[in-house]
Short mmCIF file of C-alpha atoms in Angstrom, two decimals:
data_model
loop_
_atom_site.label_atom_id
_atom_site.label_comp_id
_atom_site.label_asym_id
_atom_site.label_seq_id
_atom_site.Cartn_x
_atom_site.Cartn_y
_atom_site.Cartn_z
CA UNK A 20 -104.59 -89.70 19.22
CA UNK A 21 -103.93 -86.68 16.98
CA UNK A 22 -104.43 -82.76 19.23
CA UNK A 23 -106.49 -82.43 16.28
CA UNK A 24 -108.94 -85.44 17.62
CA UNK A 25 -108.25 -84.66 20.61
CA UNK A 26 -109.87 -81.19 20.94
CA UNK A 27 -112.88 -82.29 18.27
CA UNK A 28 -113.30 -85.13 21.22
CA UNK A 29 -113.43 -82.35 23.50
CA UNK A 30 -115.83 -80.14 21.74
CA UNK A 31 -118.35 -82.95 21.03
CA UNK A 32 -117.62 -84.92 23.93
CA UNK A 33 -121.42 -85.14 25.30
CA UNK A 34 -122.57 -86.41 22.04
CA UNK A 35 -119.83 -88.64 21.25
CA UNK A 36 -119.83 -90.08 24.91
CA UNK A 37 -115.89 -89.37 24.83
CA UNK A 38 -114.70 -88.50 28.36
CA UNK A 39 -112.59 -85.14 28.99
CA UNK A 40 -108.66 -84.54 28.87
CA UNK A 41 -107.51 -82.13 30.45
CA UNK A 42 -104.92 -79.27 28.81
CA UNK A 43 -101.59 -80.52 30.48
CA UNK A 44 -102.66 -84.71 28.72
CA UNK A 45 -102.96 -82.72 25.72
CA UNK A 46 -99.03 -81.13 25.80
CA UNK A 47 -97.89 -84.75 26.72
CA UNK A 48 -99.11 -86.35 23.78
CA UNK A 49 -98.19 -83.76 21.68
CA UNK A 50 -94.17 -83.87 22.59
CA UNK A 51 -94.53 -87.34 22.60
CA UNK A 52 -95.55 -87.75 18.79
CA UNK A 53 -93.01 -85.09 18.02
CA UNK A 54 -90.11 -87.49 17.68
CA UNK A 55 -86.71 -85.89 17.53
CA UNK A 56 -84.48 -87.67 15.02
CA UNK A 57 -81.64 -89.97 16.08
CA UNK A 58 -78.04 -89.15 15.38
CA UNK A 59 -75.93 -89.77 12.17
CA UNK A 60 -74.08 -92.92 11.79
CA UNK A 61 -71.13 -94.15 9.84
CA UNK A 62 -68.92 -90.88 10.81
CA UNK A 63 -66.09 -91.13 8.51
CA UNK A 64 -63.08 -88.48 8.40
CA UNK A 65 -60.75 -88.12 5.71
CA UNK A 66 -57.62 -85.98 5.87
CA UNK A 67 -57.00 -84.12 2.50
CA UNK A 68 -54.50 -81.65 3.67
CA UNK A 69 -52.01 -81.36 7.10
CA UNK A 70 -55.05 -78.72 7.99
CA UNK A 71 -58.02 -80.20 6.65
CA UNK A 72 -59.99 -82.77 7.15
CA UNK A 73 -63.65 -83.73 5.60
CA UNK A 74 -66.34 -85.26 8.11
CA UNK A 75 -68.85 -87.68 6.25
CA UNK A 76 -72.00 -89.38 7.58
CA UNK A 77 -75.08 -91.35 6.22
CA UNK A 78 -77.72 -89.06 5.70
CA UNK A 79 -80.79 -89.57 8.29
CA UNK A 80 -84.44 -89.42 6.88
CA UNK A 81 -86.01 -86.16 7.59
CA UNK A 82 -83.04 -84.18 7.94
CA UNK A 83 -82.54 -80.65 7.20
CA UNK A 84 -79.13 -79.70 8.24
CA UNK A 85 -76.56 -81.27 10.26
CA UNK A 86 -74.28 -79.64 12.82
CA UNK A 87 -70.36 -80.61 13.09
CA UNK A 88 -68.67 -80.27 16.36
CA UNK A 89 -65.14 -80.65 16.66
CA UNK A 90 -62.93 -81.63 19.82
CA UNK A 91 -59.21 -82.57 20.31
CA UNK A 92 -60.10 -85.33 22.26
CA UNK A 93 -62.95 -88.10 21.81
CA UNK A 94 -64.50 -86.77 25.45
CA UNK A 95 -64.42 -83.41 24.40
CA UNK A 96 -65.22 -80.28 25.36
CA UNK A 97 -66.87 -79.89 21.80
CA UNK A 98 -67.02 -76.85 19.87
CA UNK A 99 -69.47 -76.10 17.04
CA UNK A 100 -67.39 -76.04 13.46
CA UNK A 101 -70.18 -75.50 11.14
CA UNK A 102 -73.35 -76.62 9.24
CA UNK A 103 -74.28 -78.67 6.69
CA UNK A 104 -77.56 -78.63 4.52
CA UNK A 105 -79.04 -81.86 3.57
CA UNK A 106 -78.79 -83.25 1.01
CA UNK A 107 -75.04 -82.65 1.84
CA UNK A 108 -73.76 -85.36 4.11
CA UNK A 109 -70.15 -83.85 4.42
CA UNK A 110 -68.33 -80.97 5.59
CA UNK A 111 -64.97 -79.81 4.79
CA UNK A 112 -63.38 -78.26 8.01
CA UNK A 113 -60.12 -75.90 7.50
CA UNK A 114 -57.57 -74.16 9.46
CA UNK A 115 -56.14 -77.43 11.72
CA UNK A 116 -53.06 -77.77 13.31
CA UNK A 117 -50.82 -80.09 11.44
CA UNK A 118 -50.02 -83.45 12.93
CA UNK A 119 -52.36 -82.88 15.47
CA UNK A 120 -55.60 -85.22 16.70
CA UNK A 121 -58.63 -83.81 15.98
CA UNK A 122 -62.82 -85.83 17.00
CA UNK A 123 -65.83 -84.70 15.66
CA UNK A 124 -69.45 -85.48 16.38
CA UNK A 125 -72.82 -84.92 13.82
CA UNK A 126 -75.99 -84.53 15.14
CA UNK A 127 -78.94 -83.31 13.03
CA UNK A 128 -82.06 -81.04 13.19
CA UNK A 129 -85.63 -81.63 11.23
CA UNK A 130 -86.69 -77.80 12.15
CA UNK A 131 -87.84 -78.94 15.28
CA UNK A 132 -84.23 -78.73 16.99
CA UNK A 133 -80.71 -80.74 17.14
CA UNK A 134 -80.82 -84.15 17.97
CA UNK A 135 -78.72 -86.49 20.02
CA UNK A 136 -74.81 -86.54 19.13
CA UNK A 137 -73.48 -89.00 17.31
CA UNK A 138 -70.61 -91.38 17.93
CA UNK A 139 -67.46 -89.44 17.57
CA UNK A 140 -64.47 -90.15 15.02
CA UNK A 141 -60.74 -89.01 15.95
CA UNK A 142 -58.19 -88.26 12.99
CA UNK A 143 -55.10 -85.71 12.34
CA UNK A 144 -54.82 -84.17 8.92
CA UNK A 145 -52.09 -85.53 6.61
CA UNK A 146 -49.08 -86.10 8.64
CA UNK A 147 -45.71 -83.86 7.42
CA UNK A 148 -43.03 -85.66 7.07
CA UNK A 149 -40.34 -85.33 9.76
CA UNK A 150 -37.51 -82.64 8.62
CA UNK A 151 -34.47 -83.63 6.57
CA UNK A 152 -31.69 -85.49 8.51
CA UNK A 153 -27.95 -86.00 7.97
CA UNK A 154 -27.40 -82.43 7.04
CA UNK A 155 -23.83 -81.58 6.61
CA UNK A 156 -22.09 -78.94 5.02
CA UNK A 157 -18.44 -79.64 4.04
CA UNK A 158 -15.79 -77.73 2.36
CA UNK A 159 -15.07 -78.21 -1.10
CA UNK A 160 -12.27 -79.56 -2.74
CA UNK A 161 -12.65 -78.07 -5.78
CA UNK A 162 -13.23 -74.84 -5.26
CA UNK A 163 -11.85 -72.61 -2.80
CA UNK A 164 -15.07 -70.78 -1.92
CA UNK A 165 -17.63 -73.67 -1.90
CA UNK A 166 -19.40 -75.30 0.34
CA UNK A 167 -21.11 -78.78 -0.48
CA UNK A 168 -24.06 -78.93 1.58
CA UNK A 169 -25.80 -82.60 1.73
CA UNK A 170 -28.81 -84.19 3.54
CA UNK A 171 -30.75 -87.55 3.69
CA UNK A 172 -33.88 -88.13 1.24
CA UNK A 173 -37.33 -87.58 2.64
CA UNK A 174 -39.87 -89.82 1.56
CA UNK A 175 -42.69 -88.51 -1.11
CA UNK A 176 -40.32 -85.15 -1.29
CA UNK A 177 -40.72 -83.68 -4.78
CA UNK A 178 -38.06 -80.92 -3.98
CA UNK A 179 -36.16 -79.38 -0.84
CA UNK A 180 -35.49 -75.81 0.21
CA UNK A 181 -31.98 -74.62 1.30
CA UNK A 182 -32.24 -72.15 4.25
CA UNK A 183 -28.71 -69.93 5.00
CA UNK A 184 -28.07 -68.30 8.09
CA UNK A 185 -28.23 -64.17 7.83
CA UNK A 186 -25.37 -63.20 10.13
CA UNK A 187 -26.74 -59.54 10.12
CA UNK A 188 -30.17 -60.42 11.46
CA UNK A 189 -29.48 -64.02 13.27
CA UNK A 190 -32.46 -65.41 11.27
CA UNK A 191 -32.52 -68.17 8.60
CA UNK A 192 -33.59 -67.23 5.11
CA UNK A 193 -34.44 -68.85 2.31
CA UNK A 194 -31.51 -69.49 -0.15
CA UNK A 195 -31.98 -72.36 -2.99
CA UNK A 196 -34.54 -75.02 -4.37
CA UNK A 197 -33.10 -78.20 -4.76
CA UNK A 198 -34.36 -81.29 -6.70
CA UNK A 199 -31.93 -83.55 -5.32
CA UNK A 200 -30.39 -84.44 -1.70
CA UNK A 201 -27.59 -81.91 -2.77
CA UNK A 202 -26.75 -78.14 -3.30
CA UNK A 203 -23.27 -76.70 -3.48
CA UNK A 204 -23.27 -73.10 -2.03
CA UNK A 205 -20.76 -71.15 -3.96
CA UNK A 206 -19.13 -67.84 -4.85
CA UNK A 207 -18.82 -67.52 -0.51
CA UNK A 208 -15.88 -65.66 1.22
CA UNK A 209 -12.90 -67.89 1.48
CA UNK A 210 -12.58 -68.50 5.45
CA UNK A 211 -16.02 -67.48 6.27
CA UNK A 212 -18.46 -69.46 8.53
CA UNK A 213 -22.06 -70.46 6.79
CA UNK A 214 -24.57 -72.08 8.51
CA UNK A 215 -27.70 -74.24 6.58
CA UNK A 216 -30.58 -75.72 6.97
CA UNK A 217 -32.90 -77.95 4.66
CA UNK A 218 -36.86 -78.44 4.46
CA UNK A 219 -38.68 -80.72 2.16
CA UNK A 220 -41.68 -80.06 0.06
CA UNK A 221 -44.04 -83.23 0.09
CA UNK A 222 -47.72 -83.45 -0.86
CA UNK A 223 -49.24 -82.55 2.39
CA UNK A 224 -46.91 -79.91 3.01
CA UNK A 225 -43.42 -78.13 3.76
CA UNK A 226 -41.69 -79.91 6.52
CA UNK A 227 -40.31 -78.20 9.59
CA UNK A 228 -36.55 -76.88 8.86
CA UNK A 229 -33.75 -79.45 9.70
CA UNK A 230 -30.94 -79.25 12.10
CA UNK A 231 -28.13 -76.53 11.57
CA UNK A 232 -25.15 -77.88 9.87
CA UNK A 233 -21.90 -75.08 9.40
CA UNK A 234 -18.76 -75.06 7.78
CA UNK A 235 -16.21 -72.69 7.15
CA UNK A 236 -15.76 -72.43 3.14
CA UNK A 237 -12.26 -73.98 1.50
CA UNK A 238 -9.46 -71.98 3.17
CA UNK A 239 -8.17 -68.98 2.76
CA UNK A 240 -4.28 -68.31 1.83
CA UNK A 241 -2.10 -68.17 4.73
CA UNK A 242 -1.06 -64.54 5.35
CA UNK A 243 2.37 -64.46 5.34
CA UNK A 244 2.64 -61.09 6.10
CA UNK A 245 6.45 -59.33 5.99
CA UNK A 246 8.00 -62.71 4.90
CA UNK A 247 5.76 -62.91 1.71
CA UNK A 248 8.14 -60.15 0.32
CA UNK A 249 11.32 -62.81 0.73
CA UNK A 250 12.04 -65.49 -1.79
CA UNK A 251 14.34 -67.02 0.79
CA UNK A 252 13.93 -66.17 4.52
CA UNK A 253 15.89 -68.03 7.40
CA UNK A 254 16.49 -67.23 10.71
CA UNK A 255 20.59 -68.99 10.97
CA UNK A 256 21.95 -68.55 7.72
CA UNK A 257 21.60 -69.22 3.70
CA UNK A 258 24.39 -71.15 1.72
CA UNK A 259 24.61 -72.05 -1.59
CA UNK A 260 26.82 -74.07 -3.85
CA UNK A 261 27.49 -71.75 -6.79
CA UNK A 262 25.62 -70.83 -8.98
CA UNK A 263 22.01 -70.58 -7.58
CA UNK A 264 19.75 -68.29 -9.17
CA UNK A 265 17.19 -66.56 -6.82
CA UNK A 266 14.61 -64.12 -8.22
CA UNK A 267 13.17 -62.02 -4.99
CA UNK A 268 14.89 -61.03 -1.92
CA UNK A 269 16.55 -62.84 0.52
CA UNK A 270 17.03 -62.25 4.44
CA UNK A 271 18.60 -63.80 7.69
CA UNK A 272 17.58 -62.49 11.22
CA UNK A 273 18.60 -62.68 13.88
CA UNK A 274 21.86 -64.01 12.18
CA UNK A 275 24.24 -61.33 10.75
CA UNK A 276 25.34 -61.40 7.54
CA UNK A 277 28.34 -63.45 7.53
CA UNK A 278 25.49 -66.41 7.85
CA UNK A 279 24.88 -65.80 4.07
CA UNK A 280 27.70 -67.73 1.99
CA UNK A 281 28.40 -68.65 -1.64
CA UNK A 282 26.66 -65.53 -3.10
CA UNK A 283 29.57 -62.91 -2.99
CA UNK A 284 27.82 -60.55 -1.86
CA UNK A 285 28.19 -56.59 -2.49
CA UNK A 286 27.21 -54.37 0.27
CA UNK A 287 25.27 -51.38 -1.09
CA UNK A 288 26.84 -47.75 -0.15
CA UNK A 289 23.69 -47.23 2.55
CA UNK A 290 24.68 -50.67 3.97
CA UNK A 291 20.91 -51.19 3.96
CA UNK A 292 21.32 -54.49 1.84
CA UNK A 293 23.85 -56.17 -0.29
CA UNK A 294 23.54 -57.58 -3.89
CA UNK A 295 24.79 -60.72 -5.68
CA UNK A 296 24.89 -62.02 -9.10
CA UNK A 297 22.98 -64.92 -8.34
CA UNK A 298 20.18 -63.00 -6.89
CA UNK A 299 17.70 -60.81 -9.11
CA UNK A 300 16.27 -58.82 -5.60
CA UNK A 301 18.42 -57.45 -2.33
CA UNK A 302 20.00 -59.34 0.60
CA UNK A 303 18.99 -58.19 3.78
CA UNK A 304 20.67 -59.51 7.09
CA UNK A 305 20.16 -58.30 10.81
CA UNK A 306 23.44 -56.26 11.26
CA UNK A 307 22.65 -53.98 8.28
CA UNK A 308 22.23 -50.63 9.02
CA UNK A 309 18.44 -49.09 9.85
CA UNK A 310 15.74 -49.99 9.05
CA UNK A 311 16.35 -53.25 7.81
CA UNK A 312 16.96 -54.93 11.78
CA UNK A 313 13.47 -53.64 12.40
CA UNK A 314 11.92 -54.89 9.27
CA UNK A 315 13.64 -58.46 9.57
CA UNK A 316 12.46 -58.94 13.02
CA UNK A 317 8.78 -58.37 12.05
CA UNK A 318 8.97 -60.50 8.95
CA UNK A 319 10.72 -63.23 10.77
CA UNK A 320 7.59 -63.03 13.35
CA UNK A 321 5.24 -63.03 10.56
CA UNK A 322 7.04 -66.19 9.08
CA UNK A 323 6.35 -68.11 12.57
CA UNK A 324 2.80 -66.91 12.74
CA UNK A 325 2.35 -68.11 9.16
CA UNK A 326 3.61 -71.47 10.48
CA UNK A 327 1.07 -71.16 13.55
CA UNK A 328 -1.72 -70.27 11.14
CA UNK A 329 -1.18 -73.20 8.63
CA UNK A 330 -0.57 -75.83 11.14
CA UNK A 331 -4.00 -74.91 12.90
CA UNK A 332 -6.40 -75.13 9.80
CA UNK A 333 -8.93 -77.87 10.26
CA UNK A 334 -8.08 -80.41 7.88
CA UNK A 335 -10.18 -82.16 4.37
CA UNK A 336 -8.20 -85.04 4.28
CA UNK A 337 -5.75 -87.21 6.73
CA UNK A 338 -2.87 -89.45 6.35
CA UNK A 339 -3.61 -89.84 2.20
CA UNK A 340 -1.46 -92.61 1.02
CA UNK A 341 0.05 -93.14 4.41
CA UNK A 342 2.38 -90.41 3.96
CA UNK A 343 2.91 -91.13 0.31
CA UNK A 344 1.35 -89.11 -2.39
CA UNK A 345 3.39 -89.93 -5.33
CA UNK A 346 1.62 -89.89 -8.43
CA UNK A 347 -1.40 -88.28 -7.27
CA UNK A 348 -3.72 -85.86 -8.29
CA UNK A 349 -4.87 -83.68 -5.57
CA UNK A 350 -7.72 -81.34 -5.22
CA UNK A 351 -7.51 -77.96 -3.12
CA UNK A 352 -8.07 -78.14 0.62
CA UNK A 353 -6.35 -78.77 3.88
CA UNK A 354 -4.18 -82.69 4.03
CA UNK A 355 -2.89 -83.31 7.30
CA UNK A 356 -0.10 -86.41 7.99
CA UNK A 357 0.74 -87.14 11.65
CA UNK A 358 4.09 -88.41 10.08
CA UNK A 359 6.83 -87.33 7.30
CA UNK A 360 5.33 -86.84 3.73
CA UNK A 361 7.34 -88.57 0.77
CA UNK A 362 7.11 -87.78 -2.96
CA UNK A 363 8.58 -90.00 -4.56
CA UNK A 364 7.22 -89.34 -7.82
CA UNK A 365 5.35 -86.47 -9.59
CA UNK A 366 2.18 -85.22 -8.21
CA UNK A 367 -0.48 -82.76 -9.81
CA UNK A 368 -2.34 -80.29 -7.99
CA UNK A 369 -5.78 -79.14 -9.76
CA UNK A 370 -7.86 -76.58 -9.23
CA UNK A 371 -8.48 -72.54 -10.01
CA UNK A 372 -6.45 -69.23 -9.54
CA UNK A 373 -8.32 -68.95 -6.12
CA UNK A 374 -8.12 -72.68 -5.28
CA UNK A 375 -5.94 -73.27 -1.95
CA UNK A 376 -3.84 -76.07 -0.93
CA UNK A 377 -2.53 -76.41 2.89
CA UNK A 378 -0.30 -79.24 3.58
CA UNK A 379 0.56 -80.23 7.42
CA UNK A 380 3.14 -82.35 7.58
CA UNK A 381 3.94 -83.27 11.20
CA UNK A 382 7.84 -84.77 10.29
CA UNK A 383 10.01 -84.27 7.24
CA UNK A 384 8.78 -83.19 3.61
CA UNK A 385 11.13 -85.14 1.38
CA UNK A 386 10.91 -85.32 -2.60
CA UNK A 387 12.64 -87.87 -4.39
CA UNK A 388 14.77 -86.81 -7.56
CA UNK A 389 13.44 -85.95 -10.52
CA UNK A 390 10.05 -85.92 -8.63
CA UNK A 391 7.84 -82.51 -9.75
CA UNK A 392 5.13 -80.65 -8.55
CA UNK A 393 2.92 -79.79 -11.36
CA UNK A 394 -0.19 -77.30 -11.38
CA UNK A 395 -3.56 -77.15 -13.68
CA UNK A 396 -6.48 -76.08 -14.04
CA UNK A 397 -5.36 -72.27 -13.54
CA UNK A 398 -3.76 -73.29 -9.91
CA UNK A 399 -1.18 -70.85 -8.76
CA UNK A 400 1.90 -71.51 -6.64
CA UNK A 401 1.30 -68.37 -4.48
CA UNK A 402 -1.93 -70.08 -3.30
CA UNK A 403 -0.14 -73.60 -1.92
CA UNK A 404 1.18 -73.80 1.69
CA UNK A 405 3.83 -76.76 2.74
CA UNK A 406 3.86 -76.33 6.58
CA UNK A 407 6.64 -78.92 7.70
CA UNK A 408 7.19 -79.86 11.04
CA UNK A 409 10.92 -80.61 10.76
CA UNK A 410 13.14 -80.67 7.65
CA UNK A 411 12.41 -80.31 3.98
CA UNK A 412 14.57 -81.85 1.60
CA UNK A 413 14.38 -81.72 -2.32
CA UNK A 414 16.46 -84.46 -4.15
CA UNK A 415 18.13 -83.60 -7.26
CA UNK A 416 16.44 -82.02 -10.05
CA UNK A 417 13.11 -82.34 -8.19
CA UNK A 418 10.59 -79.29 -8.74
CA UNK A 419 8.30 -77.48 -6.01
CA UNK A 420 5.14 -75.40 -6.31
CA UNK A 421 4.53 -73.23 -3.08
CA UNK A 422 5.25 -71.41 0.03
CA UNK A 423 7.80 -74.06 2.22
CA UNK A 424 7.08 -72.92 5.71
CA UNK A 425 9.59 -75.12 7.72
CA UNK A 426 10.06 -75.84 11.41
CA UNK A 427 14.15 -76.48 11.04
CA UNK A 428 16.14 -76.84 7.95
CA UNK A 429 15.47 -76.59 4.02
CA UNK A 430 17.74 -78.59 1.61
CA UNK A 431 17.73 -78.32 -2.08
CA UNK A 432 20.29 -80.77 -4.06
CA UNK A 433 21.82 -79.78 -7.37
CA UNK A 434 19.53 -78.73 -10.00
CA UNK A 435 16.18 -78.41 -7.99
CA UNK A 436 13.88 -75.88 -8.71
CA UNK A 437 11.21 -73.79 -6.67
CA UNK A 438 8.30 -71.70 -7.84
CA UNK A 439 7.48 -70.24 -4.24
CA UNK A 440 9.45 -69.28 -1.18
CA UNK A 441 11.65 -70.70 1.30
CA UNK A 442 10.83 -69.92 4.77
CA UNK A 443 12.76 -71.74 7.22
CA UNK A 444 13.35 -71.56 11.35
CA UNK A 445 16.99 -72.33 10.86
CA UNK A 446 18.93 -72.75 7.92
CA UNK A 447 18.38 -73.02 4.01
CA UNK A 448 20.84 -74.88 1.91
CA UNK A 449 21.10 -74.48 -2.06
CA UNK A 450 22.98 -76.49 -4.78
CA UNK A 451 22.69 -74.75 -7.93
CA UNK A 452 19.23 -74.25 -7.41
CA UNK A 453 16.48 -71.91 -8.91
CA UNK A 454 14.39 -70.00 -6.75
CA UNK A 455 11.59 -68.15 -8.60
CA UNK A 456 9.45 -65.74 -5.86
CA UNK A 457 5.44 -66.16 -7.19
CA UNK A 458 4.26 -62.97 -8.41
CA UNK A 459 1.74 -61.19 -6.16
#
């Protein structure tokens, strides 16, 4: 019975013969007849971005609006997130935390108050792929101031962002964009260390940055110090079978001038240096007048430091050709052998004018007769270093480019030539040889 009929019956109870009802009975009947709408069904969640989910449900007849609640677990606790007014049956929820699980419940309101909660539905925003892996930063073997950065592909990535460590702030800042899994960082400072991280752009969003990969740019040249002022520098003597031709200074220390043979030396009036018709430059010995002895001591010390420096550089290539590089064309870089190195036929070094080659040889360096070192691409002899752990031998008519830093003797056969320097920690022997110190 409706409340209106009940009141009418009460007013005319005596006439109609209807019994009386109390006020409490009226309230009970009224509440029972105001039925609350049931909860929505068919709750679905559609991730639209890494931080967005659209909550949808089936329409409930009589509903004027719907309330959406959010939690991070099905059991709650839930907090109010928004209202959708009928006839809408969905609500986009934004500002979510990527890769985080979220649960939602919905309740209706027909104007008399909210109804019961729907069953929960759980999901997370579109997942962002993991950060790129297999990130490496390696020294370029082509250019002295380039680091090659490489990484593994990320599924669905449209491009990649390269970040570089800012040494001044200690933070990684955006450096470049790459459409592939490779990037070459150029125009770096030779010998400096650079660190990189990579992030991928995917449809859901940008991944986290990768692990850090660091490496030095291609090795800078070895600092020869005062030893670099000599074409030939030896600790125990320099001899020649005339006539050799040397462009640049000669020096021996701690040995005396008597260990310089075959040059027909002529002492200068000051006795600071000597000259020879075979030398376009000056000849110095440890027993000459000051400041020659002190200068030579410094030069020999620098020669030994340069040897150690060259030997300590991290190699890019090891044991190439099992110690035989005949016929090869070598890019810039640091090459290391735990054995001797044989050059039986000609070798080409190809690189720019700033490219550097360091050859670390644990035992002997031997060039066969007629073998040639040839430079290409603008490469310069001054940037080539042969660090030899034992003896260096150039056989008849062999030609070498670069600076030889030899732990023991350097021996040149007839007709040999060197565009570079011979820096020996024991003796240097020439035989109608031609030595030209490179331009600075």
